Coordinates of C-alpha atoms in Angstrom, one line a residue:
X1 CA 14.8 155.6 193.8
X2 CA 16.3 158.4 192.5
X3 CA 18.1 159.3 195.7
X4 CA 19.5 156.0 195.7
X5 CA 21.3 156.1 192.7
X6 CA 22.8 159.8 194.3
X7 CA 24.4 157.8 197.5
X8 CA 25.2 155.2 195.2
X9 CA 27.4 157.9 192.5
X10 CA 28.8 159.5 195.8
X11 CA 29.7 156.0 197.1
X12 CA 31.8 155.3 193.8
X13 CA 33.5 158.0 193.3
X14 CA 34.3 158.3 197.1
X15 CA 35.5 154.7 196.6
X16 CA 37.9 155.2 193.1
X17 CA 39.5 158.4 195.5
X18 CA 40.4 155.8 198.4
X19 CA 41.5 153.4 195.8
X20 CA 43.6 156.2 193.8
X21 CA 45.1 157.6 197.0
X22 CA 46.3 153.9 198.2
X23 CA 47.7 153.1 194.1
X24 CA 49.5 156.5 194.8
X25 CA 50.6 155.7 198.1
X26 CA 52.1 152.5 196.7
X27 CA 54.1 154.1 193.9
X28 CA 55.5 156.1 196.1
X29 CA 56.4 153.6 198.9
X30 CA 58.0 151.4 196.3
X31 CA 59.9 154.6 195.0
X32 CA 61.2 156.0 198.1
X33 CA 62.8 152.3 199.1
X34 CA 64.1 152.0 195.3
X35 CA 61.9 148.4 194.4
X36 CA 62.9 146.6 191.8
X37 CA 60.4 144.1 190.1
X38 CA 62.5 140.5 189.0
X39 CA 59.8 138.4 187.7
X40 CA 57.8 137.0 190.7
X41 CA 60.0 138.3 193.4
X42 CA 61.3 142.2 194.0
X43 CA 64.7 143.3 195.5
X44 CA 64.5 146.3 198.0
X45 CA 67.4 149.0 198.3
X46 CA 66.9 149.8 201.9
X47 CA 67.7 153.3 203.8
X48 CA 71.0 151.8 204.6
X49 CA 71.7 150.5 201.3
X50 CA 71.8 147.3 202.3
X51 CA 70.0 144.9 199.3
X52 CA 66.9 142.5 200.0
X53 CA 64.7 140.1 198.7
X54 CA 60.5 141.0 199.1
X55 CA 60.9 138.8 201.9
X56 CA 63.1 140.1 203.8
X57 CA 65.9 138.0 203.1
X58 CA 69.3 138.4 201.0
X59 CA 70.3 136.8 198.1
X60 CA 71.5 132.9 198.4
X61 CA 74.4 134.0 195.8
X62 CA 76.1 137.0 194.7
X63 CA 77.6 136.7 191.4
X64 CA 80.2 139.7 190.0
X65 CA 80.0 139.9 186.6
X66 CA 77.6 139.0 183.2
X67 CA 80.1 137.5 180.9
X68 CA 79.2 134.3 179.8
X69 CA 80.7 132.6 182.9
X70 CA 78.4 135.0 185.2
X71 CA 75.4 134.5 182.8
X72 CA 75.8 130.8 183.0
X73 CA 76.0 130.5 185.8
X74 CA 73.0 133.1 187.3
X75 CA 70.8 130.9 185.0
X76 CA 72.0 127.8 186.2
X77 CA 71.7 128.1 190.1
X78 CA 68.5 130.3 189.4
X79 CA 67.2 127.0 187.8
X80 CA 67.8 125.5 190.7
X81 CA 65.8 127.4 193.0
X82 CA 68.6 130.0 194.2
X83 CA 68.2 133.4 194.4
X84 CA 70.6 134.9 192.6
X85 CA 72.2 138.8 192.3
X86 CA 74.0 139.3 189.6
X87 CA 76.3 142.6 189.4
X88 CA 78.0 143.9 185.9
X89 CA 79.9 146.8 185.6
X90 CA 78.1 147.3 181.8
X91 CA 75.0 145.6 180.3
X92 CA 75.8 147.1 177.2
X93 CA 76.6 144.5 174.6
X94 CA 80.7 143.8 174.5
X95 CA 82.3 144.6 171.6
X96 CA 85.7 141.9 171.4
X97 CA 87.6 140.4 169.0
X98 CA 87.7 137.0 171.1
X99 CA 85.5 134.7 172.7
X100 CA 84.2 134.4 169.6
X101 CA 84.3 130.4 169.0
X102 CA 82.7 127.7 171.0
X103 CA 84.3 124.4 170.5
X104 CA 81.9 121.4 170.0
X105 CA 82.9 120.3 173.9
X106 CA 81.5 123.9 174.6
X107 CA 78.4 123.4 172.5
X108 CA 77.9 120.5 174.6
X109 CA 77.9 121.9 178.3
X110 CA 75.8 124.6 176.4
X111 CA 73.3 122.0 175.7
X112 CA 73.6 120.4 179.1
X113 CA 72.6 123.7 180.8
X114 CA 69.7 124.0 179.2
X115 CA 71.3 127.1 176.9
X116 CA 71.8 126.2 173.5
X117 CA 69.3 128.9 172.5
X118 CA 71.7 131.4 173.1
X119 CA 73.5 130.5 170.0
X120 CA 70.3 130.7 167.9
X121 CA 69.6 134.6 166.2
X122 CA 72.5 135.6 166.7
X123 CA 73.8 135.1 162.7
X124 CA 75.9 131.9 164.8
X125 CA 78.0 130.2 162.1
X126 CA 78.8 126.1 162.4
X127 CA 82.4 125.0 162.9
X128 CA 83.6 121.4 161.8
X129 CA 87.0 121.7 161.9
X130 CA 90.2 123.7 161.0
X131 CA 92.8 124.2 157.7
X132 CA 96.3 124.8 158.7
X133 CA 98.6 126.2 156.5
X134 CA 102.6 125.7 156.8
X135 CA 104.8 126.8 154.0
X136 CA 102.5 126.5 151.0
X137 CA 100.8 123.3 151.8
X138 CA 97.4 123.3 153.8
X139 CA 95.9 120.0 155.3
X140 CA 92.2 119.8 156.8
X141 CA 91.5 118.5 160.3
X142 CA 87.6 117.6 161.5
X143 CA 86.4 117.5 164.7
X144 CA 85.1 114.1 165.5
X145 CA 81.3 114.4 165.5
X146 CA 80.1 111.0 164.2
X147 CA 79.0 109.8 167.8
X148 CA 77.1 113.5 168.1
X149 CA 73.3 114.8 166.4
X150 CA 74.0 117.1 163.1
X151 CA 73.2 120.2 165.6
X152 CA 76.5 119.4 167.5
X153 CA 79.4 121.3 166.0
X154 CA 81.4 123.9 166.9
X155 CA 80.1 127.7 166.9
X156 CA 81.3 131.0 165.8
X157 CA 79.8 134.4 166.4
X158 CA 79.8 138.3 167.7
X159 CA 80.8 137.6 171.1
X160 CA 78.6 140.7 172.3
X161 CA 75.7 138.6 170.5
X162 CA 76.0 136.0 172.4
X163 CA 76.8 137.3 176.2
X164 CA 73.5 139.6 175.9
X165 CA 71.6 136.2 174.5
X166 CA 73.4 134.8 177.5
X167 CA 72.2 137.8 180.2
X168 CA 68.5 137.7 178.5
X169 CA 68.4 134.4 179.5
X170 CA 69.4 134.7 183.0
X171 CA 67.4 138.2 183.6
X172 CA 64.2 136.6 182.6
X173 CA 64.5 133.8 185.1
X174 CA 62.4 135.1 188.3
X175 CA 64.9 133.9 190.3
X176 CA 67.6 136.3 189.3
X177 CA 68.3 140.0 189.7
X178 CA 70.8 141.2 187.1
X179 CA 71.9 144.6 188.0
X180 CA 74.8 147.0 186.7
X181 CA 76.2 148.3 189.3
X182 CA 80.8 148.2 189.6
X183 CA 81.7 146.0 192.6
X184 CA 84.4 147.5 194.4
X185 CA 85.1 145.1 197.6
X186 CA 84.3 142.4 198.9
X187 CA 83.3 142.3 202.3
X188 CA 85.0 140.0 205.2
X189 CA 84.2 139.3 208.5
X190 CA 86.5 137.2 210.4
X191 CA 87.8 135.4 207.4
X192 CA 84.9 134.7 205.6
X193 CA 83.8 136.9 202.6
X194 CA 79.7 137.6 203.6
X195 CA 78.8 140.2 200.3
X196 CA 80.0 143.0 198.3
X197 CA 80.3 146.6 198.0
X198 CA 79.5 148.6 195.0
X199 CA 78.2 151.7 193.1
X200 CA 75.1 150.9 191.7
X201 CA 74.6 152.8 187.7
X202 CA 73.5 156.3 189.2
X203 CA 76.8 155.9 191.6
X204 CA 74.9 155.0 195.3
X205 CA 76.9 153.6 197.2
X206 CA 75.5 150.0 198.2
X207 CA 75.9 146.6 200.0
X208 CA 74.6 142.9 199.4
X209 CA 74.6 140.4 201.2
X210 CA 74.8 136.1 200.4
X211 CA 76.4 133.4 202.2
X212 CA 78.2 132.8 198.7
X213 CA 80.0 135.1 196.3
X214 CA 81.0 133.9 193.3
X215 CA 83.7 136.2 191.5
X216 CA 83.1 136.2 187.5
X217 CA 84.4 139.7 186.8
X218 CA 87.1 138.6 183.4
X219 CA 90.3 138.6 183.0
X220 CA 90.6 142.4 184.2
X221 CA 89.4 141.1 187.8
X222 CA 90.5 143.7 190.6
X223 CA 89.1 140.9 193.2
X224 CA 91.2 138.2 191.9
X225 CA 94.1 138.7 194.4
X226 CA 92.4 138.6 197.7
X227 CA 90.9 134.8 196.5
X228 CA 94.0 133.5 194.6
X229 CA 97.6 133.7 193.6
X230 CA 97.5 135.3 190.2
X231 CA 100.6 135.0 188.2
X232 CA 99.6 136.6 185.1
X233 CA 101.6 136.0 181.7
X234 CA 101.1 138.2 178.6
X235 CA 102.8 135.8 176.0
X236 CA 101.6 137.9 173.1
X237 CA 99.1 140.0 171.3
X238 CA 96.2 139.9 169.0
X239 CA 95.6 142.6 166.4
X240 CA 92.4 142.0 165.0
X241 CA 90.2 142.6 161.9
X242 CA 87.0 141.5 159.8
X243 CA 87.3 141.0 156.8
X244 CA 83.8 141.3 154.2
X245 CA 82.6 140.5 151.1
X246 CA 85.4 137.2 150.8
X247 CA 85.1 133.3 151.4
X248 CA 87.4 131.0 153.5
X249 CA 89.0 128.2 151.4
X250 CA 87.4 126.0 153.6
X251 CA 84.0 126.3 154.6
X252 CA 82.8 126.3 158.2
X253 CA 86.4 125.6 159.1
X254 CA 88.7 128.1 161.4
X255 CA 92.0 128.6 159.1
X256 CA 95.2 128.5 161.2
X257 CA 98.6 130.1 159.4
X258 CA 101.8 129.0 161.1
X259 CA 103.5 132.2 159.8
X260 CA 106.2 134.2 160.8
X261 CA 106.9 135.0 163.5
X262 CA 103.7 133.5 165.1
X263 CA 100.2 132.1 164.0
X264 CA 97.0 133.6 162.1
X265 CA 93.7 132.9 162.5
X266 CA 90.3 133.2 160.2
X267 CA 87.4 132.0 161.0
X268 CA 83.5 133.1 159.9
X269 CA 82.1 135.3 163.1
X270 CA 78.6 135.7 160.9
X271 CA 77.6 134.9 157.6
X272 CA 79.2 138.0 155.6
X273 CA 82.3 138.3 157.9
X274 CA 85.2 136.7 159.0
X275 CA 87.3 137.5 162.0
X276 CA 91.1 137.9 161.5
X277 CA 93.6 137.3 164.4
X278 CA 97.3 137.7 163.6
X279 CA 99.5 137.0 166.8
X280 CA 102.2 139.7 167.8
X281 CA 104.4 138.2 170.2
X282 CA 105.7 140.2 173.1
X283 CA 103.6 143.0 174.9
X284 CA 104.3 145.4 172.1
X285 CA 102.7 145.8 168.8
X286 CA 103.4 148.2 166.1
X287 CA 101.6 151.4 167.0
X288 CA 98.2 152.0 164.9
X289 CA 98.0 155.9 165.0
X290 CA 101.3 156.7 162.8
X291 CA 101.0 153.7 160.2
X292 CA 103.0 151.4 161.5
X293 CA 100.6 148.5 162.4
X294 CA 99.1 149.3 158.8
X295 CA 102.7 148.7 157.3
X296 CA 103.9 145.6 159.3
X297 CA 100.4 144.2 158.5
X298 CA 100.6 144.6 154.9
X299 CA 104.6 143.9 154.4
X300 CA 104.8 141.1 157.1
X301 CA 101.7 139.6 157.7
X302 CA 99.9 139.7 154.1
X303 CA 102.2 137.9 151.8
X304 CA 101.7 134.9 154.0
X305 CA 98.1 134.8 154.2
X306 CA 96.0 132.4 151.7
X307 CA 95.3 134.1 149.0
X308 CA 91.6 134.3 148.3
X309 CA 91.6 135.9 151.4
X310 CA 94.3 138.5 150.1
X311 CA 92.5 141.2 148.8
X312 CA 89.8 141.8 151.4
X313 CA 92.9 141.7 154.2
X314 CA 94.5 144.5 152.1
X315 CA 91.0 146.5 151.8
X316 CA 90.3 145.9 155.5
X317 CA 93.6 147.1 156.1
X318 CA 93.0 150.5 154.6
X319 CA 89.3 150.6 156.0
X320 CA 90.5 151.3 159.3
X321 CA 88.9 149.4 162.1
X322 CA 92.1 147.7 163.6
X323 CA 92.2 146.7 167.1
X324 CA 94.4 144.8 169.7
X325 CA 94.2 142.7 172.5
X326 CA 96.9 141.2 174.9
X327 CA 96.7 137.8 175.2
X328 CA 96.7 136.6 179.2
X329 CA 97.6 133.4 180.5
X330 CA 97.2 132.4 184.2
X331 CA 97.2 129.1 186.1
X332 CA 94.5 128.8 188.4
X333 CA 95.4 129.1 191.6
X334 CA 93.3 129.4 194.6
X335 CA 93.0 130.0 198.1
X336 CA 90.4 128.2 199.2
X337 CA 88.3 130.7 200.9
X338 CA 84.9 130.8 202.6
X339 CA 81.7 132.6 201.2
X340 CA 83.3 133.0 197.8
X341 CA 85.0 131.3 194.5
X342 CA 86.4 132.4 191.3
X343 CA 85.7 131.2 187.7
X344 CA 86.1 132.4 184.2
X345 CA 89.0 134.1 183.2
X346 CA 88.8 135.6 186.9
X347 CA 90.5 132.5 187.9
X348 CA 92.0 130.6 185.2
X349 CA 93.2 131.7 181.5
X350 CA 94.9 130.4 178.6
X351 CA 96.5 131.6 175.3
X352 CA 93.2 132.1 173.3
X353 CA 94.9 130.3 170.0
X354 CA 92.7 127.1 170.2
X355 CA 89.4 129.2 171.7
X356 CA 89.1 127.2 174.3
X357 CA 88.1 129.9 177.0
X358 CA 84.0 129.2 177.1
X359 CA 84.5 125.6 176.9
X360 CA 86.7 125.5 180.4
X361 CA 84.3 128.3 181.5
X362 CA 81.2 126.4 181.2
X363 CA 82.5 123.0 182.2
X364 CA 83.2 124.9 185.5
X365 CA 79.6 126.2 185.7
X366 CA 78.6 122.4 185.2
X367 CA 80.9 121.1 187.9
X368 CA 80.0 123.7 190.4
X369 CA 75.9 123.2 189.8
X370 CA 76.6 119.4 190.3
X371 CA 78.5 119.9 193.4
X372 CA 75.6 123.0 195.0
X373 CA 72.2 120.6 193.7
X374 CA 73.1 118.7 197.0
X375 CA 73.0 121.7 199.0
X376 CA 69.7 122.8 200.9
X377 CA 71.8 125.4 202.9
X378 CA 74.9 127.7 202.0
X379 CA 75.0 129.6 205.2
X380 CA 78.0 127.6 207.0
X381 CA 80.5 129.0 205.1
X382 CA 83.7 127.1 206.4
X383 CA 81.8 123.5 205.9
X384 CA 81.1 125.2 202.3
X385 CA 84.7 126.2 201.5
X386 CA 86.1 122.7 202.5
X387 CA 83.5 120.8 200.5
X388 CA 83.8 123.4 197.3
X389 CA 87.9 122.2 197.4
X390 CA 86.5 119.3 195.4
X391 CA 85.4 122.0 192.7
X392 CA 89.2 122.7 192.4
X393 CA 89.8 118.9 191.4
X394 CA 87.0 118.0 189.7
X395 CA 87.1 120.5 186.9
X396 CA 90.6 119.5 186.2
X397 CA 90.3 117.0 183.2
X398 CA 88.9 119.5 181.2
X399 CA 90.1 123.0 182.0
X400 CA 94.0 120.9 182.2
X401 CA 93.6 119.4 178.9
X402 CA 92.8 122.6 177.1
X403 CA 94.9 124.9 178.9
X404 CA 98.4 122.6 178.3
X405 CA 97.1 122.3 174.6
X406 CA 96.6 125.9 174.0
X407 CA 100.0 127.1 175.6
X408 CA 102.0 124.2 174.2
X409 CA 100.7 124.7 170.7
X410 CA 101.1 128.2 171.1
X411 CA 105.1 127.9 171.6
X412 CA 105.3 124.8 169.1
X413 CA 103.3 127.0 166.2
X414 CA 105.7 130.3 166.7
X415 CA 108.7 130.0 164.0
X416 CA 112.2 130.1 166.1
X417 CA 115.6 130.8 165.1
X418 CA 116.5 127.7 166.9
X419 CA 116.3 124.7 164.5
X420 CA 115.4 122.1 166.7
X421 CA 112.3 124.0 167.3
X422 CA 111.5 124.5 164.2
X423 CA 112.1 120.8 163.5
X424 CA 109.1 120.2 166.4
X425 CA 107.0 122.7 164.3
X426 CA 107.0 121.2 161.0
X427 CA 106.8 117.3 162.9
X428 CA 103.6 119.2 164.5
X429 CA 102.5 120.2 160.5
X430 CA 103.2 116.5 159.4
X431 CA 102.0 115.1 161.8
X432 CA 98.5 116.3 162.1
X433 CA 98.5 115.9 157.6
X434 CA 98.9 112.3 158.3
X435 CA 95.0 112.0 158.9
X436 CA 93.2 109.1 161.2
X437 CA 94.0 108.8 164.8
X438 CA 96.8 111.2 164.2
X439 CA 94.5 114.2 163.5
X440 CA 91.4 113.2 165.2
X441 CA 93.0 112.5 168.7
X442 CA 95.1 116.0 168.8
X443 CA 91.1 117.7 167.4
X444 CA 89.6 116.0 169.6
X445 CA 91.4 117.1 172.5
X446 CA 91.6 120.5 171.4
X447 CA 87.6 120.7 171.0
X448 CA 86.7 119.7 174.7
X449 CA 85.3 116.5 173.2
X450 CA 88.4 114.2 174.8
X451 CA 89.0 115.9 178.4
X452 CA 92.1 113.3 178.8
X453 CA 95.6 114.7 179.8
X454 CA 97.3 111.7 179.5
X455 CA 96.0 111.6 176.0
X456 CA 97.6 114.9 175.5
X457 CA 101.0 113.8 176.8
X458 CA 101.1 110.5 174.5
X459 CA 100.1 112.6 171.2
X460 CA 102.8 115.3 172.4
X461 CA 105.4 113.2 172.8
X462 CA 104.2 111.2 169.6
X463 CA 104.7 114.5 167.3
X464 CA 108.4 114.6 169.1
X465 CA 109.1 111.1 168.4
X466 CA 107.7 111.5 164.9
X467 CA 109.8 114.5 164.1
X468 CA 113.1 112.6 165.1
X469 CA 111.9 109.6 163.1
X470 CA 111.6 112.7 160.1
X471 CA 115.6 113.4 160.9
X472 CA 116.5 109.8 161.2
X473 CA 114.9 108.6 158.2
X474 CA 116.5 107.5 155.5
X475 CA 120.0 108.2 156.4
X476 CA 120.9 108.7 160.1
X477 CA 124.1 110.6 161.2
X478 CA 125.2 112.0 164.4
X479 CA 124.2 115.8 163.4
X480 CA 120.7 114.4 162.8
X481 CA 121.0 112.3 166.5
X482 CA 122.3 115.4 168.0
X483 CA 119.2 117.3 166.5
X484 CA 117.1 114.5 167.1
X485 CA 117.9 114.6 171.2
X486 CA 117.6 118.3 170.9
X487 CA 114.1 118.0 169.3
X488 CA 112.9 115.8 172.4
X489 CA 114.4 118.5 175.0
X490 CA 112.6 120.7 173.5
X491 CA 109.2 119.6 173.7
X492 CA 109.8 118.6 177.2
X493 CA 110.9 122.1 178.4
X494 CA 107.8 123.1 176.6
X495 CA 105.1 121.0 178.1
X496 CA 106.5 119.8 181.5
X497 CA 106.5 123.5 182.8
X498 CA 102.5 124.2 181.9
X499 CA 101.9 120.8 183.4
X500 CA 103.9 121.8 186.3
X501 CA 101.7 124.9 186.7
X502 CA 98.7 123.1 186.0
X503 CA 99.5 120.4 189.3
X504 CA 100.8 117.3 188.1
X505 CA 98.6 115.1 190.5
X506 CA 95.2 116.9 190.3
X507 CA 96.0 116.2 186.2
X508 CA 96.9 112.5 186.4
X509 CA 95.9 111.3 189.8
X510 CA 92.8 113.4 191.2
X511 CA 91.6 110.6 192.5
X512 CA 94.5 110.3 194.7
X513 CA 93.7 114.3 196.2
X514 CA 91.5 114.3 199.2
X515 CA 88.9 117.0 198.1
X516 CA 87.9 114.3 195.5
X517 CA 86.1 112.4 197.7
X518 CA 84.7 115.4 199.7
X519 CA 80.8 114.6 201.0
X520 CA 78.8 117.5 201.0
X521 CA 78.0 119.2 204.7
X522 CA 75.1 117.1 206.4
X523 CA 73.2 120.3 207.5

């Protein structure tokens, strides 16, 4: 008996040395070929450094970049049962001073992609609306929300907060891999774009593989010009600041300042600070380090601003802190090219006055998972690129609308030494204080809520018409015609160009472009 329990101690501990030595063997297997666990499936760095599933497959789509078009996105198609690799340059959390509002048409696609978390814990404020300010008087415009739940607003917070809500989201999905690693190339074979280069965080050198690549890298994108025409415009800057320990006239509302020489912006970012954007136009601002951004804000830019908000501008003035951003603008324009697509500010980007950057962003991401849920198999890439050409129309209501909003208010909101542009400026003002249709159709546009550009056009032209009615009224004379005829020129050298840029028959006649109708591949 006794010996029995000796063979059966030797067997055991014989036993827990084979199983130790195999657990050891394992470690080091998976350590040698640089495994990495992404919730029920691992991705393998092979000898070559070439990147693979656990099954020895690659990714079905590489995505460059974690913003929160790249986030979106990884979540989305990873919803849908593609593998997705997701490479960003830095998975520390961004620290901006835009991207910091969500519209309510924003909040929607949010909602629609199964992300509306992402605005939760994050100290996310709710926005119902602007205050605009002209010359003393201020008027208060509301999105129109009636048709919507109380949750359905507009949103304003950290942006860091919210892109690493955003990449949580995504990472946690099993189907995604979200990496940091700096793409440097993309890599074509015979036309068609089959992966990426890039340096992984410790700097190895490494290539993956997927029969689609979907460029998300921002507006610094050094892969832009290879997929598309970029004719980048830098209209003006932002100098930012947060102000503390102060209250916005108007609760929940952004506050927009038609000053001079250009616009300024409040709006809450949590609930103990609010963001400040005054608009420098030109590429050049005042230089910070020898005083004289601290000077031009407090001689220029202060006397203008509201002024319960005066004080806590002044202090955050001599706190320090100031920052600046130029302010991009760049009508998408692709070349159609297989195995990869641009979105975000990558591809398309607008004057950031009417924050309208993540609502454009994630209507894409919507229009593009619509278009792939038909889509068993992405490997033939030239069937793929013809059939994602109807991506280019379809996302055009929406990303048209609020790009010819944002750049025509931008140019209609900057004061002029040219009258009849000023005359446009304050018919804008007036216009918009009238209340009704007259505020709530311009609002609604502006929020992503009305994705109409013909609606756009009709309440352009409508302020124009307005403001010559203003010159007219009560006692016409031919200075005040002469003005008047000036007043329409000028709003049609403002908005036909953008709309030009934009494509004037993807905006009003999609359905007349081919790609519209595009069937996906059979195969």
């Amino acid at each position: 008996m006794v010996a029995e329990y000796i063979y059966a101690g030797i067997f055991a501990v014989l036993l827990g040395f084979c199983l130790l030595y195999r657990s050891q063997g394992k470690k080091n297997s998976v350590k040698e070929r640089g495994s990495t666990k992404i919730g029920n499936e691992s991705v393998k760095n092979t000898s070559n450094g070439e990147c693979w599933w656990n099954n020895g497959e690659h990714a079905d789509v590489i995505v460059v970049g974690a913003g929160v078009a790249g986030a979106a996105l990884a979540h989305t198609l990873g919803q849908d049962g593609r593998r997705v690799h997701v490479i960003e340059r830095d998975l520390t959390e961004p620290d901006r001073i835009v991207g910091e509002l969500l519209q309510p048409g924003g909040y929607l696609k949010l909602i629609e992609l199964g992300l509306e978390d992402c605005v939760k814990e994050i100290d996310a404020q709710q926005v119902f609306g602007y205050a605009l300010y002209m010359d003393g008087k201020n008027t208060k415009l509301t999105y129109p929300l009636e048709k919507f739940s109380s949750d359905v607003s507009g949103r304003s917070f950290h942006n860091g907060r919210f892109v690493q809500r955003m990449r949580n989201k995504a990472a946690a999905h099993p189907n995604v891999r979200l990496e940091q690693g700096t793409v440097t190339s993309l890599l074509e074979e015979n036309g068609t774009i089959n992966g990426v280069a890039y340096k992984s965080k410790t700097g190895e050198e490494l290539k993956a593989y997927a029969p689609l690549t979907i460029v998300c890298d921002g507006c610094f994108s050094n892969l832009r010009r290879s997929l598309c025409d970029p004719k980048v415009e830098v209209p003006s800057c932002f100098v930012g600041l947060i102000l503390e320990n102060c209250r916005l006239p108007h609760a929940n509302h952004g506050h927009v300042i038609l000053a001079d020489p250009s616009p300024i912006l409040f709006y809450p970012i949590s609930s103990s600070e609010i963001r400040c954007l005054v608009d420098v136009p030109g590429q050049k601002v005042p230089s910070i380090s020898n005083g004289e951004m601290a000077n031009y804000l407090k001689t220029v830019v202060a006397p203008q601003i509201p002024t319960e908000l005066y004080d806590a501008f002044i202090a955050t003035i001599d706190k320090g802190g100031i920052r600046t951003m130029p302010n991009r603008s760049m009508p998408a324009a692709p070349h159609p090219t297989p195995g990869a697509l641009l979105m975000g500010d990558a591809f398309n980007m607008r004057h950031p006055l009417t924050g309208g950057g993540m609502t454009v962003a994630l209507s894409d991401v919507v229009v593009l998972r619509n278009l792939l849920k038909h889509l068993q198999d992405l490997n033939d890439a030239s069937s793929l690129c013809k059939y994602l050409e109807s991506f280019y129309t379809l996302r055009k209501p929406v990303a048209s609308t609020i790009n010819t909003l944002a750049g025509a208010l931008y140019k209609v909101f900057c004061a002029s030494s040219d009258q009849a542009k000023n005359e446009m400026r304050q018919a804008c003002f007036d216009y918009l204080s009238l209340g009704g249709v007259f505020s709530t159709g311009p609002v609604a546009l502006l929020s992503g809520l009305n994705p109409r550009p013909l609606s756009l056009v009709l309440h352009f032209f409508a302020v124009a018409i307005y403001g010559v009615g203003r010159l007219l009224f009560p006692f016409p004379s031919l200075k005040r015609f002469w003005m008047g005829s000036r007043l329409i020129s000028v709003a049609s050298g403002i908005i036909f160009p953008i709309i030009k840029a934009e494509g004037v028959r993807q905006m009003f006649f999609p359905a007349t472009v081919p790609a519209y109708y595009r069937a996906p591949p059979l195969k």
